[in-house]
PDB file of C-alpha atoms in Angstrom:
ATOM      1  CA  MET A 724      88.447 187.369  45.185  1.00 45.00           C
ATOM      2  CA  THR A 725      90.847 190.584  46.595  1.00 50.00           C
ATOM      3  CA  THR A 726      94.711 190.163  45.993  1.00 59.00           C
ATOM      4  CA  SER A 727      94.835 193.303  48.911  1.00 87.00           C
ATOM      5  CA  ASN A 728      96.609 193.117  52.723  1.00 95.00           C
ATOM      6  CA  ARG A 729      93.564 194.809  54.437  1.00 98.00           C
ATOM      7  CA  ILE A 730      92.278 192.417  57.138  1.00 98.00           C
ATOM      8  CA  VAL A 731      88.712 193.291  59.307  1.00 98.00           C
ATOM      9  CA  LEU A 732      88.532 193.146  62.932  1.00 98.00           C
ATOM     10  CA  SER A 733      85.270 193.232  64.823  1.00 98.00           C
ATOM     11  CA  SER A 734      83.930 191.978  68.584  1.00 98.00           C
ATOM     12  CA  ASP A 735      81.960 192.111  70.723  1.00 97.00           C
ATOM     13  CA  HIS A 736      82.187 193.605  74.281  1.00 96.00           C
ATOM     14  CA  ALA A 737      84.169 190.469  75.552  1.00 96.00           C
ATOM     15  CA  ALA A 738      87.139 190.602  73.293  1.00 97.00           C
ATOM     16  CA  ILE A 739      87.763 194.076  72.412  1.00 98.00           C
ATOM     17  CA  GLN A 740      91.209 193.792  74.258  1.00 97.00           C
ATOM     18  CA  LEU A 741      91.671 190.149  72.684  1.00 98.00           C
ATOM     19  CA  ARG A 742      91.262 192.033  69.197  1.00 98.00           C
ATOM     20  CA  GLN A 743      93.318 195.025  69.812  1.00 98.00           C
ATOM     21  CA  ALA A 744      96.434 192.897  70.921  1.00 98.00           C
ATOM     22  CA  ILE A 745      95.496 190.948  67.245  1.00 98.00           C
ATOM     23  CA  ALA A 746      94.773 194.224  65.862  1.00 98.00           C
ATOM     24  CA  ALA A 747      98.904 195.394  66.717  1.00 98.00           C
ATOM     25  CA  HIS A 748      99.745 191.854  65.727  1.00 98.00           C
ATOM     26  CA  ILE A 749      99.510 192.229  62.167  1.00 98.00           C
ATOM     27  CA  ALA A 750      99.871 195.644  61.579  1.00 98.00           C
ATOM     28  CA  ALA A 751     103.449 195.092  62.767  1.00 98.00           C
ATOM     29  CA  HIS A 752     103.573 192.419  60.240  1.00 97.00           C
ATOM     30  CA  GLY A 753     102.315 195.126  57.523  1.00 97.00           C
ATOM     31  CA  TRP A 754      98.593 194.243  56.836  1.00 97.00           C
ATOM     32  CA  VAL A 755      96.356 196.901  57.317  1.00 97.00           C
ATOM     33  CA  VAL A 756      93.593 197.086  59.698  1.00 98.00           C
ATOM     34  CA  VAL A 757      90.452 197.729  59.381  1.00 98.00           C
ATOM     35  CA  ASP A 758      88.601 197.890  62.952  1.00 98.00           C
ATOM     36  CA  ILE A 759      84.933 198.060  63.033  1.00 98.00           C
ATOM     37  CA  GLY A 760      85.161 196.601  66.392  1.00 97.00           C
ATOM     38  CA  PRO A 761      82.955 198.701  69.407  1.00 96.00           C
ATOM     39  CA  THR A 762      85.759 200.785  72.043  1.00 94.00           C
ATOM     40  CA  THR A 763      83.794 200.616  75.283  1.00 94.00           C
ATOM     41  CA  PRO A 764      82.853 197.541  77.238  1.00 92.00           C
ATOM     42  CA  GLU A 765      79.316 197.969  76.942  1.00 95.00           C
ATOM     43  CA  SER A 766      77.621 195.290  76.403  1.00 96.00           C
ATOM     44  CA  THR A 767      76.584 194.727  72.169  1.00 95.00           C
ATOM     45  CA  HIS A 768      75.482 192.256  70.280  1.00 96.00           C
ATOM     46  CA  TYR A 769      77.530 189.821  68.088  1.00 97.00           C
ATOM     47  CA  PRO A 770      75.590 189.351  65.167  1.00 97.00           C
ATOM     48  CA  LYS A 771      75.701 192.683  63.849  1.00 97.00           C
ATOM     49  CA  HIS A 772      79.979 192.377  64.397  1.00 98.00           C
ATOM     50  CA  GLY A 773      80.148 189.409  62.473  1.00 98.00           C
ATOM     51  CA  GLU A 774      77.676 190.479  59.351  1.00 98.00           C
ATOM     52  CA  ALA A 775      79.780 193.809  59.488  1.00 98.00           C
ATOM     53  CA  ALA A 776      83.033 191.531  59.240  1.00 98.00           C
ATOM     54  CA  ALA A 777      81.487 189.268  56.812  1.00 98.00           C
ATOM     55  CA  ARG A 778      80.320 192.058  53.539  1.00 98.00           C
ATOM     56  CA  LEU A 779      83.666 193.472  53.850  1.00 98.00           C
ATOM     57  CA  VAL A 780      85.061 190.294  53.440  1.00 98.00           C
ATOM     58  CA  ALA A 781      82.314 189.617  50.780  1.00 97.00           C
ATOM     59  CA  SER A 782      82.462 192.440  48.901  1.00 97.00           C
ATOM     60  CA  GLY A 783      86.118 192.425  47.973  1.00 97.00           C
ATOM     61  CA  ASP A 784      86.599 195.607  50.220  1.00 97.00           C
ATOM     62  CA  CYS A 785      88.957 193.061  52.724  1.00 98.00           C
ATOM     63  CA  ARG A 786      91.063 190.056  52.090  1.00 97.00           C
ATOM     64  CA  PHE A 787      90.339 188.448  55.165  1.00 98.00           C
ATOM     65  CA  GLY A 788      88.460 188.858  58.565  1.00 98.00           C
ATOM     66  CA  ILE A 789      88.913 188.225  61.872  1.00 98.00           C
ATOM     67  CA  ILE A 790      86.414 188.612  64.511  1.00 98.00           C
ATOM     68  CA  LEU A 791      85.490 187.123  68.527  1.00 98.00           C
ATOM     69  CA  CYS A 792      83.113 186.823  70.697  1.00 98.00           C
ATOM     70  CA  GLY A 793      83.193 185.603  74.035  1.00 97.00           C
ATOM     71  CA  THR A 794      83.827 181.849  72.338  1.00 98.00           C
ATOM     72  CA  GLY A 795      83.811 182.844  68.646  1.00 98.00           C
ATOM     73  CA  GLN A 796      80.776 180.807  68.142  1.00 98.00           C
ATOM     74  CA  GLY A 797      77.928 182.699  67.779  1.00 98.00           C
ATOM     75  CA  ILE A 798      79.992 185.865  65.847  1.00 98.00           C
ATOM     76  CA  MET A 799      80.841 182.599  63.124  1.00 98.00           C
ATOM     77  CA  MET A 800      77.649 181.669  63.077  1.00 98.00           C
ATOM     78  CA  ALA A 801      76.250 185.120  61.754  1.00 98.00           C
ATOM     79  CA  ALA A 802      79.300 186.178  59.555  1.00 98.00           C
ATOM     80  CA  ASN A 803      78.758 182.313  57.858  1.00 97.00           C
ATOM     81  CA  LYS A 804      75.065 183.835  56.433  1.00 97.00           C
ATOM     82  CA  VAL A 805      76.806 185.996  54.360  1.00 98.00           C
ATOM     83  CA  LYS A 806      76.876 184.674  50.690  1.00 97.00           C
ATOM     84  CA  GLY A 807      80.482 184.036  50.534  1.00 97.00           C
ATOM     85  CA  ILE A 808      81.922 183.712  53.423  1.00 98.00           C
ATOM     86  CA  ARG A 809      83.521 180.348  55.147  1.00 98.00           C
ATOM     87  CA  CYS A 810      84.705 181.039  58.267  1.00 98.00           C
ATOM     88  CA  GLY A 811      85.445 178.902  61.497  1.00 98.00           C
ATOM     89  CA  VAL A 812      86.238 178.768  65.078  1.00 98.00           C
ATOM     90  CA  CYS A 813      89.913 177.615  65.967  1.00 98.00           C
ATOM     91  CA  ALA A 814      91.641 177.688  69.402  1.00 98.00           C
ATOM     92  CA  ASP A 815      94.572 176.022  67.806  1.00 98.00           C
ATOM     93  CA  THR A 816      97.242 176.140  65.198  1.00 98.00           C
ATOM     94  CA  PHE A 817      96.406 172.795  63.491  1.00 98.00           C
ATOM     95  CA  SER A 818      92.874 174.082  62.521  1.00 98.00           C
ATOM     96  CA  ALA A 819      93.635 177.730  61.790  1.00 98.00           C
ATOM     97  CA  ARG A 820      96.190 176.491  59.089  1.00 98.00           C
ATOM     98  CA  MET A 821      93.325 173.830  57.667  1.00 98.00           C
ATOM     99  CA  ILE A 822      90.751 175.987  57.761  1.00 98.00           C
ATOM    100  CA  ARG A 823      92.670 177.868  54.816  1.00 97.00           C
ATOM    101  CA  GLN A 824      94.618 175.123  53.124  1.00 97.00           C
ATOM    102  CA  HIS A 825      91.836 172.828  53.041  1.00 97.00           C
ATOM    103  CA  ASN A 826      88.638 174.913  53.163  1.00 96.00           C
ATOM    104  CA  ASP A 827      89.592 177.892  51.660  1.00 97.00           C
ATOM    105  CA  ALA A 828      88.371 179.966  54.774  1.00 98.00           C
ATOM    106  CA  ASN A 829      88.673 183.749  54.371  1.00 98.00           C
ATOM    107  CA  MET A 830      87.571 184.644  58.010  1.00 98.00           C
ATOM    108  CA  LEU A 831      89.198 183.548  61.640  1.00 98.00           C
ATOM    109  CA  SER A 832      86.738 183.344  64.683  1.00 98.00           C
ATOM    110  CA  ILE A 833      88.788 182.904  68.085  1.00 98.00           C
ATOM    111  CA  GLY A 834      86.782 182.935  71.255  1.00 98.00           C
ATOM    112  CA  ALA A 835      88.531 185.113  73.502  1.00 98.00           C
ATOM    113  CA  ARG A 836      87.154 183.396  77.198  1.00 97.00           C
ATOM    114  CA  VAL A 837      88.791 180.128  75.118  1.00 98.00           C
ATOM    115  CA  VAL A 838      92.801 181.292  74.110  1.00 98.00           C
ATOM    116  CA  GLY A 839      94.742 183.736  75.482  1.00 98.00           C
ATOM    117  CA  GLU A 840      96.599 186.297  73.805  1.00 98.00           C
ATOM    118  CA  GLY A 841      99.917 184.615  73.016  1.00 98.00           C
ATOM    119  CA  LEU A 842      98.120 181.751  71.445  1.00 98.00           C
ATOM    120  CA  ALA A 843      95.308 183.787  69.975  1.00 98.00           C
ATOM    121  CA  LEU A 844      98.872 185.740  67.858  1.00 98.00           C
ATOM    122  CA  ASP A 845     100.215 182.087  67.213  1.00 98.00           C
ATOM    123  CA  ILE A 846      96.423 180.674  65.774  1.00 98.00           C
ATOM    124  CA  VAL A 847      96.218 183.811  63.595  1.00 98.00           C
ATOM    125  CA  ASP A 848     100.031 183.725  62.344  1.00 98.00           C
ATOM    126  CA  ALA A 849      99.313 180.041  61.455  1.00 98.00           C
ATOM    127  CA  PHE A 850      96.051 181.272  59.693  1.00 98.00           C
ATOM    128  CA  LEU A 851      97.608 183.964  57.514  1.00 98.00           C
ATOM    129  CA  ALA A 852     100.585 181.858  56.300  1.00 97.00           C
ATOM    130  CA  ALA A 853      98.449 179.235  55.354  1.00 97.00           C
ATOM    131  CA  GLN A 854      97.575 179.376  51.712  1.00 96.00           C
ATOM    132  CA  PHE A 855      94.515 177.175  49.473  1.00 93.00           C
ATOM    133  CA  GLU A 856      96.017 174.210  48.801  1.00 88.00           C
ATOM    134  CA  GLY A 857      93.632 173.553  45.357  1.00 89.00           C
ATOM    135  CA  GLY A 858      93.783 170.521  44.059  1.00 90.00           C
ATOM    136  CA  ARG A 859      90.731 167.992  45.648  1.00 91.00           C
ATOM    137  CA  HIS A 860      90.026 170.447  48.242  1.00 95.00           C
ATOM    138  CA  ALA A 861      88.609 172.992  45.166  1.00 95.00           C
ATOM    139  CA  ALA A 862      85.621 170.781  44.203  1.00 93.00           C
ATOM    140  CA  ARG A 863      84.570 170.874  48.252  1.00 93.00           C
ATOM    141  CA  VAL A 864      84.760 174.183  48.300  1.00 93.00           C
ATOM    142  CA  GLU A 865      82.702 174.642  45.076  1.00 93.00           C
ATOM    143  CA  MET A 866      80.242 172.653  47.153  1.00 90.00           C
ATOM    144  CA  ILE A 867      80.131 174.663  49.669  1.00 92.00           C
ATOM    145  CA  GLY A 868      79.497 177.570  47.952  1.00 92.00           C
ATOM    146  CA  ALA A 869      76.383 175.366  46.123  1.00 92.00           C
ATOM    147  CA  LEU A 870      74.874 175.082  48.986  1.00 91.00           C
ATOM    148  CA  GLU A 871      74.370 179.511  49.214  1.00 90.00           C
ATOM    149  CA  GLY A 872      72.269 178.901  46.584  1.00 78.00           C
TER     150      GLY A 872
END
């Protein structure tokens, strides 16, 4: 596992503005942002963006990934197909904290049509501030990993 302070961000066309706001926010907090998402509003395919971000996290090039689409669901499903990725969609800070503490999530997905910018930044902060608790949760995370084959 990497100890890097690099975070990859990506999205489809529906979430460009929110992705850029998150990028600026986390960069201001000392994270190195690797933004691989689109910059123009033409329709694009969220599975490609979810996979690309997930591969950077799975390889260890980035410590975490934050991905966005309209609901956060589709891009999360694509990311979770990459071995070693544990990504959850969050629309509240409690869930964002818990996916790190209990599931050792290495990616966060947000729906740009679900939450506003202020809440999205709070969700990101909760995710990044939380630490995996290990203990009884480690065995469960190992069980998830075993499902990958």
